[in-house]
Short mmCIF file of C-alpha atoms in Angstrom, two decimals:
data_model
loop_
_atom_site.label_atom_id
_atom_site.label_comp_id
_atom_site.label_asym_id
_atom_site.label_seq_id
_atom_site.Cartn_x
_atom_site.Cartn_y
_atom_site.Cartn_z
CA MET A 18 -200.42 -28.39 -14.11
CA PHE A 19 -203.52 -26.50 -14.96
CA LYS A 20 -205.70 -27.54 -17.99
CA GLU A 21 -206.22 -24.80 -20.29
CA TYR A 22 -208.47 -21.86 -19.15
CA ASP A 23 -208.86 -18.24 -20.62
CA GLU A 24 -206.68 -15.91 -20.72
CA ARG A 25 -207.87 -13.69 -18.40
CA LEU A 26 -208.64 -16.47 -15.39
CA GLU A 27 -205.87 -15.88 -12.67
CA PHE A 28 -204.80 -18.53 -10.23
CA ILE A 29 -202.96 -17.19 -6.20
CA LYS A 30 -201.46 -20.21 -5.29
CA MET A 31 -200.46 -20.58 -1.67
CA ASP A 32 -198.98 -22.83 0.57
CA LEU A 33 -201.18 -23.43 3.82
CA PRO A 34 -201.84 -25.87 6.69
CA VAL A 35 -204.56 -28.35 5.50
CA PRO A 36 -207.91 -28.45 7.63
CA THR A 37 -208.80 -31.24 8.90
CA GLU A 38 -212.53 -30.36 10.60
CA TRP A 39 -215.24 -27.79 9.31
CA ILE A 40 -214.15 -24.92 11.80
CA GLU A 41 -210.79 -24.83 10.02
CA MET A 42 -212.20 -25.18 6.06
CA ALA A 43 -214.42 -22.53 7.04
CA ARG A 44 -210.79 -20.09 8.19
CA ASP A 45 -208.84 -21.77 5.39
CA LYS A 46 -211.42 -20.43 2.41
CA PHE A 47 -211.99 -16.75 4.22
CA TRP A 48 -208.19 -16.59 4.93
CA LYS A 49 -208.09 -17.03 0.58
CA LEU A 50 -210.49 -14.80 0.46
CA THR A 51 -208.13 -12.02 1.87
CA LYS A 52 -205.71 -13.12 -0.20
CA ILE A 53 -208.24 -12.41 -3.81
CA ALA A 54 -208.56 -8.95 -2.00
CA VAL A 55 -204.72 -8.17 -2.07
CA ARG A 56 -205.17 -8.91 -5.64
CA CYS A 57 -208.28 -6.90 -5.61
CA ARG A 58 -206.35 -3.90 -4.01
CA GLN A 59 -203.64 -4.33 -7.14
CA LEU A 60 -206.40 -3.97 -9.87
CA LEU A 61 -208.62 -1.44 -8.10
CA GLU A 62 -204.74 0.77 -7.75
CA GLU A 63 -204.64 0.22 -11.76
CA GLN A 64 -208.00 1.79 -12.85
CA GLU A 65 -208.31 5.47 -13.97
CA GLU A 66 -210.06 6.76 -11.20
CA PRO A 67 -209.43 3.94 -8.47
CA GLU A 68 -211.62 6.26 -6.29
CA ASN A 69 -214.82 5.00 -8.19
CA GLY A 70 -214.32 1.40 -6.21
CA ILE A 71 -214.47 -2.04 -7.94
CA TYR A 72 -217.11 -4.36 -7.92
CA VAL A 73 -215.80 -8.14 -5.98
CA MET A 74 -218.42 -11.71 -5.97
CA PRO A 75 -216.75 -14.40 -4.00
CA VAL A 76 -217.77 -17.09 -5.84
CA ASP A 77 -217.22 -20.92 -4.60
CA ALA A 78 -215.38 -23.15 -7.18
CA ASP A 79 -218.23 -25.46 -7.79
CA ASP A 80 -221.39 -22.74 -8.05
CA LEU A 81 -221.86 -21.58 -12.20
CA LEU A 82 -222.52 -18.28 -12.64
CA SER A 83 -224.39 -16.14 -15.46
CA ASN A 84 -222.23 -15.32 -18.44
CA LYS A 85 -224.52 -11.66 -18.22
CA ILE A 86 -222.76 -10.32 -14.77
CA ALA A 87 -219.69 -8.54 -16.00
CA GLU A 88 -221.38 -7.08 -18.72
CA TYR A 89 -223.86 -5.52 -16.90
CA CYS A 90 -221.67 -4.53 -14.14
CA GLU A 91 -219.78 -2.75 -16.89
CA THR A 92 -222.18 -0.79 -17.51
CA HIS A 93 -224.49 0.28 -13.83
CA PRO A 94 -220.82 1.20 -12.17
CA ASP A 95 -222.53 4.23 -9.71
CA GLU A 96 -224.63 1.45 -8.18
CA ASN A 97 -223.54 -0.20 -4.47
CA GLY A 98 -223.50 -3.89 -5.04
CA PHE A 99 -226.19 -6.27 -6.92
CA VAL A 100 -228.14 -9.42 -6.42
CA SER A 101 -230.53 -11.28 -7.67
CA SER A 102 -233.88 -11.66 -6.20
CA ASP A 103 -233.64 -15.29 -6.95
CA GLY A 104 -231.65 -17.88 -8.40
CA TYR A 105 -231.13 -21.28 -9.00
CA ASP A 106 -230.12 -24.67 -7.09
CA LYS A 107 -229.11 -27.68 -8.67
CA TYR A 108 -228.34 -31.33 -7.28
CA ASP A 109 -225.69 -33.18 -8.83
CA ASP A 110 -227.42 -36.41 -9.70
CA GLU A 111 -229.83 -34.12 -11.04
CA ASN A 112 -230.68 -32.76 -14.70
CA LYS A 113 -232.82 -30.10 -13.37
CA LEU A 114 -233.19 -26.95 -11.62
CA HIS A 115 -235.16 -25.26 -8.52
CA VAL A 116 -235.60 -21.56 -8.73
CA TYR A 117 -235.06 -20.36 -4.94
CA LYS A 118 -235.79 -17.29 -3.52
CA ASN A 119 -233.65 -14.71 -2.35
CA LEU A 120 -230.46 -17.26 -3.47
CA HIS A 121 -227.79 -14.99 -1.16
CA THR A 122 -229.49 -15.84 1.97
CA PHE A 123 -227.53 -19.56 1.22
CA CYS A 124 -225.57 -19.48 -1.18
CA GLY A 125 -221.46 -17.94 -1.43
CA SER A 126 -221.88 -17.14 -4.88
CA CYS A 127 -224.46 -14.04 -5.14
CA ASN A 128 -223.03 -10.78 -3.24
CA ILE A 129 -221.54 -8.24 -6.12
CA ILE A 130 -220.01 -5.46 -3.93
CA LYS A 131 -218.86 -2.36 -4.19
CA MET A 132 -215.39 -2.17 -2.52
CA TYR A 133 -212.58 0.59 -2.34
CA ARG A 134 -209.18 0.72 -0.99
CA GLU A 135 -210.36 0.65 2.71
CA ASP A 136 -212.72 -2.47 2.35
CA LEU A 137 -209.01 -4.00 0.44
CA PRO A 138 -206.03 -5.05 2.13
CA GLU A 139 -202.99 -3.39 0.72
CA LYS A 140 -200.73 -6.68 1.59
CA MET A 141 -201.68 -9.79 3.86
CA PRO A 142 -202.37 -8.65 7.29
CA TYR A 143 -200.86 -11.77 9.34
CA SER A 144 -198.77 -14.62 8.61
CA ASP A 145 -200.19 -17.42 6.97
CA GLU A 146 -199.03 -19.50 10.01
CA PHE A 147 -202.65 -18.01 11.41
CA CYS A 148 -204.60 -18.42 9.02
CA HIS A 149 -206.74 -21.15 10.75
CA ASP A 150 -206.30 -18.86 14.52
CA LYS A 151 -209.74 -18.04 15.94
CA GLU A 152 -209.23 -14.81 17.64
CA ILE A 153 -207.07 -13.35 13.56
CA ALA A 154 -209.89 -14.74 12.00
CA GLY A 155 -212.55 -12.95 14.71
CA ILE A 156 -210.59 -9.39 13.65
CA LEU A 157 -210.38 -9.93 9.83
CA ASN A 158 -214.05 -10.32 9.87
CA LYS A 159 -214.99 -7.35 10.87
CA LYS A 160 -213.03 -5.41 8.84
CA TYR A 161 -212.85 -7.05 5.21
CA PRO A 162 -216.35 -6.97 3.85
CA ILE A 163 -215.13 -10.22 1.73
CA ARG A 164 -215.45 -11.82 4.89
CA TYR A 165 -218.80 -10.98 5.66
CA ASP A 166 -220.99 -14.13 5.47
CA HIS A 167 -222.98 -14.24 2.66
CA ASN A 168 -226.59 -14.73 4.27
CA VAL A 169 -226.25 -11.19 5.66
CA VAL A 170 -223.96 -9.06 3.59
CA VAL A 171 -226.98 -7.20 1.04
CA ASP A 172 -228.95 -6.58 5.20
CA ARG A 173 -226.00 -4.63 6.41
CA TYR A 174 -225.16 -2.61 3.50
CA ASP A 175 -228.81 -1.63 3.51
CA SER A 176 -227.97 -1.15 7.33
CA MET A 177 -225.55 1.88 5.65
CA GLY A 178 -227.85 3.45 3.42
CA LYS A 179 -225.89 1.50 0.63
CA THR A 180 -228.81 -0.66 -0.09
CA PHE A 181 -228.00 -3.40 -3.01
CA ALA A 182 -229.34 -2.50 -6.63
CA LYS A 183 -231.25 -6.21 -8.11
CA LEU A 184 -229.75 -7.79 -11.36
CA PRO A 185 -233.26 -8.07 -13.93
CA PHE A 186 -231.34 -11.39 -14.63
CA ARG A 187 -230.59 -15.03 -11.89
CA SER A 188 -227.28 -14.83 -12.18
CA THR A 189 -226.72 -18.25 -9.46
CA ILE A 190 -226.75 -21.21 -10.15
CA TYR A 191 -225.88 -23.50 -6.46
CA CYS A 192 -225.03 -26.50 -6.87
CA LEU A 193 -224.90 -29.41 -4.15
CA GLY A 194 -224.66 -32.71 -3.50
CA ASN A 195 -221.36 -32.88 -5.22
CA GLY A 196 -218.90 -33.49 -2.18
CA ASP A 197 -217.37 -29.97 -2.38
CA ASN A 198 -219.58 -28.19 0.07
CA ILE A 199 -218.18 -27.25 3.56
CA SER A 200 -221.61 -26.31 4.32
CA SER A 201 -222.82 -29.94 4.62
CA ILE A 202 -219.83 -31.38 6.00
CA TYR A 203 -221.32 -28.66 8.39
CA HIS A 204 -224.60 -30.27 8.72
CA SER A 205 -222.98 -33.90 8.28
CA THR A 206 -221.14 -33.01 12.14
CA TYR A 207 -223.34 -30.38 13.94
CA SER A 208 -226.91 -31.65 13.03
CA GLN A 209 -228.76 -33.92 14.83
CA VAL A 210 -231.81 -34.72 12.36
CA ASP A 211 -231.77 -37.47 10.79
CA ASN A 212 -232.79 -36.79 7.21
CA ARG A 213 -234.05 -40.43 6.62
CA ARG A 214 -237.61 -39.37 8.50
CA PHE A 215 -240.25 -38.89 6.92
CA HIS A 216 -241.83 -35.08 7.53
CA SER A 217 -245.26 -34.52 6.33
CA ILE A 218 -244.61 -30.60 6.94
CA ALA A 219 -241.57 -30.44 4.25
CA LEU A 220 -243.45 -33.30 1.69
CA VAL A 221 -246.66 -30.41 1.81
CA ARG A 222 -244.08 -28.10 0.63
CA ASN A 223 -242.40 -29.89 -1.81
CA ILE A 224 -245.87 -30.61 -3.63
CA LEU A 225 -246.38 -26.82 -3.18
CA GLU A 226 -243.23 -26.16 -5.16
CA ILE A 227 -243.45 -28.65 -7.99
CA ARG A 228 -244.24 -25.34 -10.35
CA CYS A 229 -240.86 -23.68 -8.88
CA TRP A 230 -238.68 -26.64 -10.77
CA ARG A 231 -237.23 -25.27 -14.13
CA ARG A 232 -236.20 -27.78 -16.95
CA ILE A 233 -231.82 -26.65 -18.56
CA SER A 234 -233.08 -25.65 -21.35
CA ARG A 235 -230.42 -24.42 -24.29
CA ARG A 236 -230.64 -20.70 -23.69
CA ILE A 237 -229.84 -21.36 -19.46
CA GLN A 238 -227.32 -23.86 -20.98
CA ILE A 239 -225.54 -21.05 -22.14
CA GLU A 240 -225.23 -18.54 -19.84
CA PHE A 241 -224.50 -20.94 -17.72
CA SER A 242 -221.61 -23.64 -19.43
CA ILE A 243 -223.33 -26.51 -18.39
CA LYS A 244 -222.18 -29.68 -20.44
CA GLU A 245 -224.88 -31.02 -22.22
#
C-alpha cells in the first residue's frame, strides 16, 4: 500500500467520514492530531522517565523540515519548546525561497512543544462519529495543546511562563500553491479580495523584500530533503 519509508516512520490508519467543506477539513485535521496525541502518550509512557515529558511537533504533510531538529531537541531536553525566529516559504512553481520572520504565525509546521501526561489523552476522548462536531471540537481545542491554533502557541505558552527557546537555525519550509493547503481553500471560500487587482503598496513591499529571497543551495537541498 505504501512506498518504502524509514522504519521509524509510523502510519496510523483511521476510518473517518470524508470532509466536504473547509470547516470539516479543519476539524478532520485536528481530530487526527488528537489521535496522534494518544500515540505520543504511549511513547511517553515507554520512556525511562515519563515525568520529564516529550517533545511533540505537529507538521503538515506538504511542508519540509530541517534534518537538524531531532538532534537539537535531544541535546536540549529541558526546554518548554522550540521555535525558529524565521523560516522559509516556497511556492510550488518556483525554485527559490523567501525568508519569512515569525513563520510560526502562519505556518502550522513550526512549533515544537514539550508535553506531559496531562497534555496527552490516554485514549480518544470521543467516538470518531464526533470528528466534525463543533461543540466537541471546542472542548478538545481548550484541553489539548496539540490542537492549539499554531499562530497562538508561542504567545500562549509565554503567557503561562513557559517561554520557548529559539532554534539556532531555520526549521521549516512552508510549501504553498501545491493544492494541499486547506488555508488556501479557506481564503478562496471566504475572502472577498480579488488578488488580480493591482496593489501599489504590495508592489513596493515586494521590491523591498527582494533581499529576503534565497536560492535553493545544495546545502538547503540536503538539509530539507529537496529533490534536485
